[in-house]
Each structure stands twice: as C-alpha cells, then as structure tokens.
mmCIF file of C-alpha atoms in Angstrom:
data_model
loop_
_atom_site.group_PDB
_atom_site.id
_atom_site.type_symbol
_atom_site.label_atom_id
_atom_site.label_comp_id
_atom_site.label_asym_id
_atom_site.label_seq_id
_atom_site.Cartn_x
_atom_site.Cartn_y
_atom_site.Cartn_z
ATOM 1 C CA MET A 1 -89.650 -92.240 -8.223
ATOM 2 C CA MET A 2 -92.152 -89.486 -7.545
ATOM 3 C CA GLN A 3 -95.177 -90.629 -5.606
ATOM 4 C CA VAL A 4 -98.212 -88.347 -5.931
ATOM 5 C CA VAL A 5 -101.627 -89.329 -4.580
ATOM 6 C CA SER A 6 -103.426 -86.014 -4.046
ATOM 7 C CA ASP A 7 -104.599 -85.632 -7.655
ATOM 8 C CA ILE A 8 -105.684 -89.222 -8.276
ATOM 9 C CA PRO A 9 -109.249 -89.363 -9.715
ATOM 10 C CA SER A 10 -112.070 -90.772 -7.608
ATOM 11 C CA GLN A 11 -112.617 -93.466 -10.245
ATOM 12 C CA VAL A 12 -109.392 -95.104 -9.073
ATOM 13 C CA ARG A 13 -110.842 -95.611 -5.611
ATOM 14 C CA THR A 14 -113.977 -97.004 -7.236
ATOM 15 C CA PHE A 15 -111.859 -99.444 -9.236
ATOM 16 C CA ILE A 16 -109.967 -100.519 -6.131
ATOM 17 C CA GLY A 17 -113.207 -101.137 -4.269
ATOM 18 C CA SER A 18 -114.930 -103.030 -7.071
ATOM 19 C CA ASN A 19 -111.913 -105.317 -7.405
ATOM 20 C CA ARG A 20 -111.624 -105.777 -3.634
ATOM 21 C CA LEU A 21 -108.034 -104.611 -3.592
ATOM 22 C CA THR A 22 -106.322 -103.474 -0.399
ATOM 23 C CA ALA A 23 -102.871 -102.450 0.758
ATOM 24 C CA GLU A 24 -102.364 -106.111 1.672
ATOM 25 C CA SER A 25 -103.193 -107.399 -1.833
ATOM 26 C CA GLU A 26 -100.502 -109.311 -3.692
ATOM 27 C CA ILE A 27 -98.834 -107.310 -6.453
ATOM 28 C CA ALA A 28 -99.953 -109.917 -9.002
ATOM 29 C CA ASP A 29 -103.604 -109.467 -8.015
ATOM 30 C CA ILE A 30 -103.334 -105.694 -8.419
ATOM 31 C CA PHE A 31 -101.603 -106.095 -11.778
ATOM 32 C CA HIS A 32 -104.131 -108.547 -13.201
ATOM 33 C CA ALA A 33 -107.100 -106.419 -12.128
ATOM 34 C CA VAL A 34 -105.851 -103.759 -14.559
ATOM 35 C CA ARG A 35 -104.474 -106.163 -17.160
ATOM 36 C CA ARG A 36 -107.871 -107.818 -17.628
ATOM 37 C CA ILE A 37 -109.322 -104.525 -18.902
ATOM 38 C CA PRO A 38 -109.556 -104.928 -22.706
ATOM 39 C CA TYR A 39 -107.081 -102.983 -24.837
ATOM 40 C CA GLY A 40 -108.411 -100.390 -27.254
ATOM 41 C CA SER A 41 -106.684 -97.388 -28.783
ATOM 42 C CA GLY A 42 -110.069 -95.683 -29.023
ATOM 43 C CA GLY A 43 -110.766 -96.399 -25.380
ATOM 44 C CA GLY A 44 -109.667 -94.443 -22.375
ATOM 45 C CA ARG A 45 -106.499 -92.410 -22.617
ATOM 46 C CA ASN A 46 -107.045 -91.120 -19.120
ATOM 47 C CA VAL A 47 -107.786 -92.938 -15.898
ATOM 48 C CA ARG A 48 -111.411 -91.819 -15.624
ATOM 49 C CA ASP A 49 -112.347 -93.111 -19.063
ATOM 50 C CA VAL A 50 -110.517 -96.413 -18.634
ATOM 51 C CA VAL A 51 -112.519 -97.196 -15.500
ATOM 52 C CA GLU A 52 -115.850 -95.960 -16.860
ATOM 53 C CA GLN A 53 -115.515 -97.616 -20.295
ATOM 54 C CA ASN A 54 -113.671 -100.732 -19.110
ATOM 55 C CA LYS A 55 -111.355 -100.304 -22.086
ATOM 56 C CA GLY A 56 -108.113 -98.441 -22.462
ATOM 57 C CA SER A 57 -105.040 -97.632 -24.481
ATOM 58 C CA CYS A 58 -101.627 -98.667 -23.210
ATOM 59 C CA SER A 59 -101.097 -95.209 -21.736
ATOM 60 C CA GLY A 60 -104.516 -95.131 -20.076
ATOM 61 C CA LYS A 61 -104.242 -98.609 -18.580
ATOM 62 C CA HIS A 62 -100.784 -97.958 -17.196
ATOM 63 C CA MET A 63 -101.735 -94.622 -15.678
ATOM 64 C CA LEU A 64 -104.527 -96.507 -13.924
ATOM 65 C CA LEU A 65 -102.126 -99.202 -12.719
ATOM 66 C CA ARG A 66 -99.708 -96.533 -11.468
ATOM 67 C CA ASP A 67 -102.448 -94.716 -9.563
ATOM 68 C CA VAL A 68 -103.889 -97.902 -8.067
ATOM 69 C CA LEU A 69 -100.449 -98.916 -6.854
ATOM 70 C CA ARG A 70 -99.815 -95.502 -5.343
ATOM 71 C CA LEU A 71 -103.122 -95.416 -3.507
ATOM 72 C CA LEU A 72 -102.324 -98.833 -2.071
ATOM 73 C CA GLY A 73 -98.989 -97.586 -0.766
ATOM 74 C CA HIS A 74 -96.598 -98.639 -3.521
ATOM 75 C CA ASP A 75 -94.014 -96.557 -5.347
ATOM 76 C CA ALA A 76 -94.725 -96.635 -9.090
ATOM 77 C CA ALA A 77 -94.211 -94.572 -12.240
ATOM 78 C CA VAL A 78 -95.097 -94.788 -15.927
ATOM 79 C CA GLU A 79 -92.126 -95.190 -18.252
ATOM 80 C CA THR A 80 -92.234 -94.498 -22.001
ATOM 81 C CA VAL A 81 -90.216 -96.262 -24.673
ATOM 82 C CA ARG A 82 -90.018 -95.952 -28.432
ATOM 83 C CA GLY A 83 -90.302 -99.023 -30.613
ATOM 84 C CA ASP A 84 -92.096 -100.915 -33.360
ATOM 85 C CA PHE A 85 -95.529 -101.982 -32.101
ATOM 86 C CA THR A 86 -95.382 -105.081 -34.306
ATOM 87 C CA SER A 87 -92.018 -106.258 -32.959
ATOM 88 C CA ARG A 88 -93.676 -108.839 -30.701
ATOM 89 C CA LEU A 89 -96.796 -109.462 -32.755
ATOM 90 C CA VAL A 90 -97.254 -112.100 -35.431
ATOM 91 C CA GLY A 91 -100.081 -112.376 -37.902
ATOM 92 C CA GLU A 92 -102.753 -114.602 -36.362
ATOM 93 C CA LYS A 93 -105.402 -116.434 -38.380
ATOM 94 C CA SER A 94 -108.155 -114.679 -36.408
ATOM 95 C CA MET A 95 -106.898 -111.299 -37.655
ATOM 96 C CA GLY A 96 -108.198 -109.604 -40.749
ATOM 97 C CA ALA A 97 -105.948 -109.648 -43.794
ATOM 98 C CA ALA A 98 -104.909 -105.995 -43.461
ATOM 99 C CA LEU A 99 -103.870 -106.327 -39.814
ATOM 100 C CA ARG A 100 -102.101 -109.602 -40.468
ATOM 101 C CA GLN A 101 -100.144 -108.006 -43.311
ATOM 102 C CA MET A 102 -99.118 -105.031 -41.165
ATOM 103 C CA CYS A 103 -97.903 -107.389 -38.442
ATOM 104 C CA GLU A 104 -95.807 -109.221 -41.016
ATOM 105 C CA ASP A 105 -94.469 -106.032 -42.619
ATOM 106 C CA GLY A 106 -93.689 -104.293 -39.314
ATOM 107 C CA ASN A 107 -92.425 -100.729 -39.165
ATOM 108 C CA VAL A 108 -95.186 -99.309 -36.949
ATOM 109 C CA THR A 109 -93.459 -96.705 -34.809
ATOM 110 C CA ASP A 110 -95.099 -96.021 -31.469
ATOM 111 C CA PHE A 111 -94.390 -94.709 -27.998
ATOM 112 C CA HIS A 112 -95.351 -97.403 -25.533
ATOM 113 C CA GLN A 113 -95.952 -97.179 -21.805
ATOM 114 C CA TYR A 114 -95.601 -99.604 -18.924
ATOM 115 C CA VAL A 115 -95.296 -99.202 -15.157
ATOM 116 C CA VAL A 116 -92.068 -99.423 -13.199
ATOM 117 C CA TRP A 117 -92.895 -100.657 -9.701
ATOM 118 C CA ALA A 118 -90.386 -100.320 -6.876
ATOM 119 C CA GLY A 119 -90.503 -103.874 -5.570
ATOM 120 C CA PRO A 120 -88.728 -105.176 -2.482
ATOM 121 C CA GLU A 121 -85.828 -106.428 -4.596
ATOM 122 C CA GLY A 122 -85.655 -103.510 -7.031
ATOM 123 C CA ASP A 123 -87.544 -102.047 -9.967
ATOM 124 C CA VAL A 124 -89.968 -104.344 -11.800
ATOM 125 C CA LYS A 125 -91.479 -103.613 -15.226
ATOM 126 C CA LEU A 126 -95.221 -104.209 -15.335
ATOM 127 C CA ASP A 127 -96.860 -104.303 -18.779
ATOM 128 C CA ALA A 128 -100.638 -104.698 -18.500
ATOM 129 C CA THR A 129 -101.429 -104.024 -22.162
ATOM 130 C CA TRP A 130 -102.967 -107.356 -23.140
ATOM 131 C CA SER A 131 -106.074 -108.859 -21.583
ATOM 132 C CA ASP A 132 -106.821 -112.566 -21.846
ATOM 133 C CA GLY A 133 -108.447 -112.583 -25.302
ATOM 134 C CA PRO A 134 -105.431 -111.475 -27.382
ATOM 135 C CA ILE A 135 -103.135 -113.714 -25.323
ATOM 136 C CA GLN A 136 -105.366 -116.707 -26.005
ATOM 137 C CA HIS A 137 -105.018 -115.860 -29.703
ATOM 138 C CA GLY A 138 -101.230 -115.976 -29.641
ATOM 139 C CA VAL A 139 -100.168 -112.508 -28.470
ATOM 140 C CA LEU A 140 -97.253 -112.523 -26.029
ATOM 141 C CA GLY A 141 -98.699 -111.276 -22.758
ATOM 142 C CA ASN A 142 -98.668 -111.777 -19.029
ATOM 143 C CA MET A 143 -101.763 -113.790 -18.158
ATOM 144 C CA ASP A 144 -99.719 -116.159 -15.974
ATOM 145 C CA TRP A 145 -97.489 -113.604 -14.235
ATOM 146 C CA ASN A 146 -97.220 -114.497 -10.554
ATOM 147 C CA GLY A 147 -95.406 -111.466 -9.187
ATOM 148 C CA ALA A 148 -91.836 -112.606 -9.808
ATOM 149 C CA GLY A 149 -89.568 -110.637 -12.149
ATOM 150 C CA ASP A 150 -90.324 -108.337 -15.054
ATOM 151 C CA THR A 151 -93.367 -108.952 -17.220
ATOM 152 C CA ASN A 152 -93.200 -109.318 -21.003
ATOM 153 C CA LEU A 153 -93.281 -105.930 -22.707
ATOM 154 C CA ALA A 154 -95.765 -105.516 -25.548
ATOM 155 C CA LEU A 155 -92.987 -104.376 -27.875
ATOM 156 C CA ILE A 156 -89.205 -104.485 -28.048
ATOM 157 C CA PRO A 157 -87.921 -101.075 -26.905
ATOM 158 C CA GLU A 158 -85.576 -99.333 -29.302
ATOM 159 C CA LYS A 159 -85.031 -96.477 -26.869
ATOM 160 C CA VAL A 160 -86.059 -95.897 -23.259
ATOM 161 C CA LEU A 161 -87.284 -92.321 -22.911
ATOM 162 C CA ALA A 162 -88.641 -90.865 -19.673
ATOM 163 C CA ARG A 163 -90.851 -91.283 -16.633
ATOM 164 C CA VAL A 164 -93.296 -88.388 -16.470
ATOM 165 C CA GLU A 165 -96.458 -87.602 -14.532
ATOM 166 C CA ASP A 166 -98.444 -86.032 -17.394
ATOM 167 C CA VAL A 167 -98.272 -88.982 -19.753
ATOM 168 C CA PRO A 168 -100.921 -87.798 -22.280
ATOM 169 C CA ALA A 169 -99.216 -84.442 -22.860
ATOM 170 C CA TYR A 170 -95.807 -86.075 -23.149
ATOM 171 C CA LYS A 171 -97.029 -88.706 -25.599
ATOM 172 C CA LYS A 172 -98.821 -86.063 -27.662
ATOM 173 C CA ARG A 173 -95.559 -84.136 -28.068
ATOM 174 C CA LEU A 174 -93.692 -87.276 -29.059
ATOM 175 C CA LEU A 175 -96.274 -88.271 -31.663
ATOM 176 C CA GLU A 176 -96.328 -84.781 -33.138
ATOM 177 C CA GLY A 177 -92.611 -85.185 -33.772
ATOM 178 C CA LEU A 178 -93.164 -88.126 -36.118
ATOM 179 C CA HIS A 179 -93.403 -87.685 -39.883
ATOM 180 C CA GLN A 180 -96.995 -87.514 -41.113
ATOM 181 C CA ASP A 181 -96.701 -90.800 -43.012
ATOM 182 C CA VAL A 182 -95.451 -92.526 -39.866
ATOM 183 C CA GLN A 183 -98.326 -91.094 -37.840
ATOM 184 C CA GLU A 184 -100.878 -92.263 -40.393
ATOM 185 C CA ARG A 185 -99.454 -95.790 -40.535
ATOM 186 C CA ARG A 186 -99.560 -95.962 -36.739
ATOM 187 C CA LEU A 187 -103.190 -94.821 -36.618
ATOM 188 C CA THR A 188 -104.215 -97.321 -39.284
ATOM 189 C CA PHE A 189 -102.555 -100.130 -37.376
ATOM 190 C CA LEU A 190 -104.067 -99.145 -34.022
ATOM 191 C CA SER A 191 -107.533 -98.968 -35.556
ATOM 192 C CA LEU A 192 -107.200 -102.452 -37.059
ATOM 193 C CA LEU A 193 -105.729 -103.837 -33.843
ATOM 194 C CA THR A 194 -108.489 -102.339 -31.698
ATOM 195 C CA ASP A 195 -111.174 -103.774 -33.989
ATOM 196 C CA TRP A 196 -109.572 -107.211 -33.778
ATOM 197 C CA VAL A 197 -109.445 -107.151 -29.968
ATOM 198 C CA ALA A 198 -113.089 -106.049 -29.855
ATOM 199 C CA ASN A 199 -114.164 -108.761 -32.305
ATOM 200 C CA ILE A 200 -112.516 -111.615 -30.431
ATOM 201 C CA GLY A 201 -114.138 -110.241 -27.295
ATOM 202 C CA LYS A 202 -117.573 -110.460 -28.921
ATOM 203 C CA ARG A 203 -116.898 -114.109 -29.656
ATOM 204 C CA GLY A 204 -116.507 -114.699 -25.948
ATOM 205 C CA ASP A 205 -112.736 -114.803 -25.697
ATOM 206 C CA GLU A 206 -112.480 -111.809 -23.365
ATOM 207 C CA GLU A 207 -113.473 -112.014 -19.761
#
C-alpha cells in the first residue's frame, strides 16, 4: 500500500490529540474513535469537514481513519467496492415509512469505502460507517470489534474496485457513470438514511 503523510490535514492531528491517540494505541481504540462519529451523507466528504462537523459520509470517515492510522505509523488505504447499500439493512420500526420501504425493496446502487489496514497477520478490512445509534437500532455494525479479524462491511460487495488516494474524485467519476434514475434513487435513499440517523441521535441514542 502507498503510505503518504505529507499532505494530511492539520485537523487529523487535532482529532488524534482530542481522542488521546498515540502510536502505542490499540488498533481497536483508533478504529472506534472514528467509528463513533455519526454517519451522514450530507456531512463531511473530506477529512477537514468530518472533524469539524463531527459527522461524515462513508468516504469522509474512512479517509479520516486512513490518515489517522498513517500518522500513527500504520500502513492503510481506502478501498472502494460497488454494491447495494440496502444489502445489509432491514426496515426498522424507528425508520420512516419511505426509508423502511426502500430498505425492503433494495436496489440502491452505491460505491462504498472502507479501510484496508496492514495488520501484523495480513490485511484487515475496517468499516467504520456506523456509530452506536444505528447499531442499537438493529443495523449490522462493529460496536464490539476488539481488533481481531475483519469488521462487518456496511454492504455486501458485488465488485471490489480500487484503492486510490484521491477518493472524492474517484467516487465522483464512478457516480457520474450511473444512469440518472439510479443516481436519483441513491440520493433519495441517502437523504432518508441521513435524516433517520440524525433523528435517533436527537433522541439520545448517539454518543
């Protein structure tokens, strides 16, 4: 994997300091510091915004996790896969009717990111998408991950694509290649999903 630290934003160092992370921190502690940031498609899609807003998309959160790991001396990269965002989601009673129906109907094409960390025993997939609130409402996540083995991915990959440094530009190109109807369905779903995560957070389910 390519390890680049020279262009990492200053906000990453701020995040590391505020979470009291060091090069000696356990990988699980580093992972959960990022995972606990609430998901939101309208949140940060770059590292600076994720830290400043304390909310981020899957791409933004995983770029942050990658950069934190690199600054702490680990080898890490962001990997992109294509899949159906609903493939590991079920309609929960706390969801609005429209979101619940989309989860049941499926067919929400997206390009999802996670981090591949070069662990002592080989590559480990780290998916920090879901904070505690959605997991407590039935979403398959990684709240109890202890550092052993791959984490649960937020969707079932249909195709593994690439590991790139400029994730936003790469994802933009991929999304532009989707049919307009597919893009619109994805955006509708992400908007509903983000609202749901925010609403359960307001009820005190998020940390």
